[in-house]
Amino acid sequence: MTEGALLKLLRQSDLPRERFEEILRDRSARRSHVVRRLLAAHPRTPRREALSLVSTLFWRDLAHISADVRIHPEIRRAAERDLLRRLSKMALAERIDLARSAGRGVLASLRVDPDPRVVAALLDNRFTTEPDVVQTAARPEASPAALAAIAAHPRWTLYGPETCWTVVRRHGGRFSGRLSLSVEIDLGDFLVTEEDIEEAV
């Protein structure tokens, strides 16, 4: 059977149990990483087998599983653990993609990534919450580029000036003389300038 036919079968909600078990036993079918991902995520796959399949997946498949709330929590957590183990060896472009798509269990590690482009990508992740953003902004190690990305992001400016003032109060002293904040942080009705920073700190 072709990969396309297998994928079509595995995506059927009414796939007969006997047919599913045939696919599960077919070792040749597992050569496809997409088939392995669907089997790992499928509610009919025995838990032990699903967990063993998770460890064979590519990082994109793991990110997909970690972010799919329909999948059993134990399988999602296994995918997240595997992602965290691989994180230190991932290239920058991969970490950026991961920051946009991963489930919540990976966000805490991505929040402290040294590259501001990863932090900027994290702001677009649907699982990122306002406390995540505030904690990221409040880190003493947060770079000016990451802080500027937070302050300028349209999703987070909807929450009002709180996130921006977290940035200013925590990092204003660092900005003074180092970051030309005549590059003003524009928050719609709120504009943070160098004078504001001097007053805040």
mmCIF file of C-alpha atoms in Angstrom:
data_model
loop_
_atom_site.group_PDB
_atom_site.id
_atom_site.type_symbol
_atom_site.label_atom_id
_atom_site.label_comp_id
_atom_site.label_asym_id
_atom_site.label_seq_id
_atom_site.Cartn_x
_atom_site.Cartn_y
_atom_site.Cartn_z
ATOM 1 C CA MET A 1 0.000 0.000 0.000
ATOM 2 C CA THR A 2 1.271 3.484 -0.837
ATOM 3 C CA GLU A 3 2.040 6.091 1.806
ATOM 4 C CA GLY A 4 -0.824 8.257 0.553
ATOM 5 C CA ALA A 5 -3.308 5.406 0.960
ATOM 6 C CA LEU A 6 -2.059 4.678 4.480
ATOM 7 C CA LEU A 7 -2.363 8.309 5.505
ATOM 8 C CA LYS A 8 -5.884 8.498 4.121
ATOM 9 C CA LEU A 9 -6.894 5.411 6.130
ATOM 10 C CA LEU A 10 -5.283 6.624 9.370
ATOM 11 C CA ARG A 11 -7.114 9.954 9.116
ATOM 12 C CA GLN A 12 -10.503 8.239 8.927
ATOM 13 C CA SER A 13 -12.423 8.624 12.165
ATOM 14 C CA ASP A 14 -14.400 5.440 11.462
ATOM 15 C CA LEU A 15 -11.456 3.207 10.481
ATOM 16 C CA PRO A 16 -12.349 -0.356 11.563
ATOM 17 C CA ARG A 17 -10.233 -1.642 14.450
ATOM 18 C CA GLU A 18 -9.112 -4.697 12.457
ATOM 19 C CA ARG A 19 -7.836 -2.500 9.616
ATOM 20 C CA PHE A 20 -6.035 -0.227 12.050
ATOM 21 C CA GLU A 21 -4.319 -3.155 13.745
ATOM 22 C CA GLU A 22 -3.143 -4.436 10.360
ATOM 23 C CA ILE A 23 -1.458 -1.083 9.709
ATOM 24 C CA LEU A 24 0.011 -1.045 13.211
ATOM 25 C CA ARG A 25 1.601 -4.475 12.629
ATOM 26 C CA ASP A 26 2.942 -3.530 9.186
ATOM 27 C CA ARG A 27 6.629 -2.751 9.782
ATOM 28 C CA SER A 28 7.127 -1.534 6.209
ATOM 29 C CA ALA A 29 4.479 1.154 6.772
ATOM 30 C CA ARG A 30 6.623 2.639 9.539
ATOM 31 C CA ARG A 31 9.283 3.714 7.090
ATOM 32 C CA SER A 32 7.186 6.867 6.627
ATOM 33 C CA HIS A 33 7.692 9.360 9.454
ATOM 34 C CA VAL A 34 4.190 10.772 8.846
ATOM 35 C CA VAL A 35 2.682 7.305 9.313
ATOM 36 C CA ARG A 36 4.705 6.928 12.533
ATOM 37 C CA ARG A 37 3.441 10.302 13.745
ATOM 38 C CA LEU A 38 -0.189 9.400 13.035
ATOM 39 C CA LEU A 39 0.210 6.030 14.732
ATOM 40 C CA ALA A 40 1.842 7.629 17.786
ATOM 41 C CA ALA A 41 -1.021 10.110 18.053
ATOM 42 C CA HIS A 42 -3.834 7.661 17.333
ATOM 43 C CA PRO A 43 -6.076 6.836 20.328
ATOM 44 C CA ARG A 44 -6.185 3.142 19.341
ATOM 45 C CA THR A 45 -2.423 2.696 19.483
ATOM 46 C CA PRO A 46 -1.408 0.951 22.748
ATOM 47 C CA ARG A 47 0.291 3.482 25.030
ATOM 48 C CA ARG A 48 3.612 1.642 25.246
ATOM 49 C CA GLU A 49 3.815 1.343 21.468
ATOM 50 C CA ALA A 50 2.849 4.980 20.985
ATOM 51 C CA LEU A 51 5.595 6.078 23.358
ATOM 52 C CA SER A 52 8.177 3.978 21.517
ATOM 53 C CA LEU A 53 7.081 5.562 18.221
ATOM 54 C CA VAL A 54 7.510 9.071 19.652
ATOM 55 C CA SER A 55 11.246 8.521 20.103
ATOM 56 C CA THR A 56 11.619 7.773 16.363
ATOM 57 C CA LEU A 57 10.046 11.015 15.146
ATOM 58 C CA PHE A 58 11.638 14.113 13.623
ATOM 59 C CA TRP A 59 11.473 17.301 15.648
ATOM 60 C CA ARG A 60 8.708 18.796 13.483
ATOM 61 C CA ASP A 61 6.540 15.745 14.147
ATOM 62 C CA LEU A 62 7.263 16.054 17.858
ATOM 63 C CA ALA A 63 6.274 19.731 17.780
ATOM 64 C CA HIS A 64 3.041 18.795 16.001
ATOM 65 C CA ILE A 65 2.197 16.201 18.672
ATOM 66 C CA SER A 66 3.136 18.519 21.553
ATOM 67 C CA ALA A 67 0.704 21.166 20.271
ATOM 68 C CA ASP A 68 -2.272 18.893 19.524
ATOM 69 C CA VAL A 69 -4.523 18.949 22.579
ATOM 70 C CA ARG A 70 -6.574 16.035 21.184
ATOM 71 C CA ILE A 71 -3.638 13.678 21.748
ATOM 72 C CA HIS A 72 -3.309 11.897 25.100
ATOM 73 C CA PRO A 73 -1.349 14.052 27.595
ATOM 74 C CA GLU A 74 1.205 11.302 28.254
ATOM 75 C CA ILE A 75 2.081 11.165 24.547
ATOM 76 C CA ARG A 76 2.308 14.967 24.354
ATOM 77 C CA ARG A 77 4.597 15.082 27.387
ATOM 78 C CA ALA A 78 6.841 12.406 25.848
ATOM 79 C CA ALA A 79 7.105 14.511 22.675
ATOM 80 C CA GLU A 80 7.960 17.583 24.753
ATOM 81 C CA ARG A 81 10.659 15.729 26.694
ATOM 82 C CA ASP A 82 12.207 14.539 23.455
ATOM 83 C CA LEU A 83 12.174 18.071 22.054
ATOM 84 C CA LEU A 84 13.847 19.422 25.181
ATOM 85 C CA ARG A 85 16.581 16.786 24.912
ATOM 86 C CA ARG A 86 17.261 17.823 21.317
ATOM 87 C CA LEU A 87 16.972 21.579 21.845
ATOM 88 C CA SER A 88 20.654 22.302 22.489
ATOM 89 C CA LYS A 89 21.633 20.691 19.165
ATOM 90 C CA MET A 90 18.994 22.414 17.064
ATOM 91 C CA ALA A 91 19.999 25.084 14.557
ATOM 92 C CA LEU A 92 18.739 28.650 14.973
ATOM 93 C CA ALA A 93 16.215 28.343 12.123
ATOM 94 C CA GLU A 94 14.836 25.165 13.697
ATOM 95 C CA ARG A 95 14.505 26.822 17.129
ATOM 96 C CA ILE A 96 12.668 29.748 15.541
ATOM 97 C CA ASP A 97 10.192 27.397 13.842
ATOM 98 C CA LEU A 98 9.823 25.420 17.058
ATOM 99 C CA ALA A 99 9.119 28.586 19.058
ATOM 100 C CA ARG A 100 6.184 29.351 16.766
ATOM 101 C CA SER A 101 4.646 25.879 16.832
ATOM 102 C CA ALA A 102 5.508 23.914 19.996
ATOM 103 C CA GLY A 103 3.175 23.112 22.873
ATOM 104 C CA ARG A 104 3.374 24.732 26.296
ATOM 105 C CA GLY A 105 5.792 22.200 27.767
ATOM 106 C CA VAL A 106 8.627 23.548 25.613
ATOM 107 C CA LEU A 107 7.956 27.282 26.016
ATOM 108 C CA ALA A 108 9.814 27.796 29.295
ATOM 109 C CA SER A 109 13.091 26.663 27.691
ATOM 110 C CA LEU A 110 12.543 28.678 24.524
ATOM 111 C CA ARG A 111 11.791 31.787 26.601
ATOM 112 C CA VAL A 112 15.424 31.896 27.744
ATOM 113 C CA ASP A 113 16.966 31.299 24.314
ATOM 114 C CA PRO A 114 19.875 33.741 23.857
ATOM 115 C CA ASP A 115 18.833 34.686 20.317
ATOM 116 C CA PRO A 116 16.142 37.412 20.225
ATOM 117 C CA ARG A 117 14.708 35.968 17.004
ATOM 118 C CA VAL A 118 13.601 32.895 18.945
ATOM 119 C CA VAL A 119 11.900 35.119 21.532
ATOM 120 C CA ALA A 120 10.231 37.108 18.738
ATOM 121 C CA ALA A 121 8.896 33.868 17.219
ATOM 122 C CA LEU A 122 7.620 32.730 20.626
ATOM 123 C CA LEU A 123 5.355 35.778 20.736
ATOM 124 C CA ASP A 124 3.366 34.286 17.837
ATOM 125 C CA ASN A 125 2.853 30.906 19.512
ATOM 126 C CA ARG A 126 -0.837 30.322 20.285
ATOM 127 C CA PHE A 127 0.062 28.802 23.677
ATOM 128 C CA THR A 128 2.092 31.818 24.850
ATOM 129 C CA THR A 129 0.359 33.707 27.654
ATOM 130 C CA GLU A 130 0.777 37.205 29.049
ATOM 131 C CA PRO A 131 2.690 35.897 32.133
ATOM 132 C CA ASP A 132 5.116 34.189 29.732
ATOM 133 C CA VAL A 133 5.766 37.488 28.006
ATOM 134 C CA VAL A 134 6.110 39.462 31.238
ATOM 135 C CA GLN A 135 8.563 36.893 32.661
ATOM 136 C CA THR A 136 10.568 37.021 29.434
ATOM 137 C CA ALA A 137 10.696 40.815 29.555
ATOM 138 C CA ALA A 138 11.664 40.821 33.230
ATOM 139 C CA ARG A 139 14.737 38.613 32.777
ATOM 140 C CA PRO A 140 17.939 40.581 33.516
ATOM 141 C CA GLU A 141 19.561 38.859 30.524
ATOM 142 C CA ALA A 142 16.821 39.920 28.088
ATOM 143 C CA SER A 143 18.416 41.607 25.086
ATOM 144 C CA PRO A 144 17.308 45.012 23.770
ATOM 145 C CA ALA A 145 16.239 43.345 20.513
ATOM 146 C CA ALA A 146 13.991 40.878 22.365
ATOM 147 C CA LEU A 147 12.476 43.661 24.464
ATOM 148 C CA ALA A 148 11.804 45.773 21.402
ATOM 149 C CA ALA A 149 10.089 42.789 19.737
ATOM 150 C CA ILE A 150 7.846 42.346 22.787
ATOM 151 C CA ALA A 151 6.965 46.027 23.006
ATOM 152 C CA ALA A 152 6.146 46.279 19.300
ATOM 153 C CA HIS A 153 4.185 43.032 18.925
ATOM 154 C CA PRO A 154 0.521 43.724 18.016
ATOM 155 C CA ARG A 155 -0.827 40.744 19.979
ATOM 156 C CA TRP A 156 0.706 41.805 23.276
ATOM 157 C CA THR A 157 0.090 45.549 23.026
ATOM 158 C CA LEU A 158 -3.628 44.687 23.267
ATOM 159 C CA TYR A 159 -3.030 44.007 26.945
ATOM 160 C CA GLY A 160 -2.199 47.659 27.538
ATOM 161 C CA PRO A 161 1.034 49.228 28.823
ATOM 162 C CA GLU A 162 1.760 46.732 31.631
ATOM 163 C CA THR A 163 4.140 44.576 29.614
ATOM 164 C CA CYS A 164 5.938 47.634 28.261
ATOM 165 C CA TRP A 165 6.378 49.124 31.735
ATOM 166 C CA THR A 166 7.765 45.812 32.958
ATOM 167 C CA VAL A 167 10.403 46.288 30.281
ATOM 168 C CA VAL A 168 11.036 49.909 31.208
ATOM 169 C CA ARG A 169 11.211 49.499 34.981
ATOM 170 C CA ARG A 170 13.380 46.401 34.815
ATOM 171 C CA HIS A 171 15.709 47.456 32.031
ATOM 172 C CA GLY A 172 15.557 51.225 31.833
ATOM 173 C CA GLY A 173 18.956 51.633 33.483
ATOM 174 C CA ARG A 174 20.520 49.348 30.898
ATOM 175 C CA PHE A 175 18.936 51.264 28.056
ATOM 176 C CA SER A 176 20.264 54.592 29.213
ATOM 177 C CA GLY A 177 23.343 55.402 27.170
ATOM 178 C CA ARG A 178 23.419 51.948 25.539
ATOM 179 C CA LEU A 179 20.263 51.723 23.531
ATOM 180 C CA SER A 180 19.164 54.709 21.588
ATOM 181 C CA LEU A 181 15.588 54.781 22.789
ATOM 182 C CA SER A 182 14.982 57.763 20.711
ATOM 183 C CA VAL A 183 14.024 54.597 18.775
ATOM 184 C CA GLU A 184 10.756 54.948 20.709
ATOM 185 C CA ILE A 185 8.624 51.994 21.705
ATOM 186 C CA ASP A 186 5.263 52.680 20.134
ATOM 187 C CA LEU A 187 2.302 51.106 21.911
ATOM 188 C CA GLY A 188 -0.520 52.842 20.085
ATOM 189 C CA ASP A 189 -1.794 55.285 22.694
ATOM 190 C CA PHE A 190 1.389 54.888 24.753
ATOM 191 C CA LEU A 191 4.782 56.048 23.571
ATOM 192 C CA VAL A 192 7.802 55.266 25.731
ATOM 193 C CA THR A 193 10.719 57.608 25.188
ATOM 194 C CA GLU A 194 14.137 58.121 26.796
ATOM 195 C CA GLU A 195 12.615 60.754 29.129
ATOM 196 C CA ASP A 196 10.027 58.231 30.347
ATOM 197 C CA ILE A 197 12.768 55.723 31.045
ATOM 198 C CA GLU A 198 14.814 58.219 33.029
ATOM 199 C CA GLU A 199 11.750 58.984 35.166
ATOM 200 C CA ALA A 200 10.899 55.297 35.634
ATOM 201 C CA VAL A 201 14.375 54.385 36.861
#
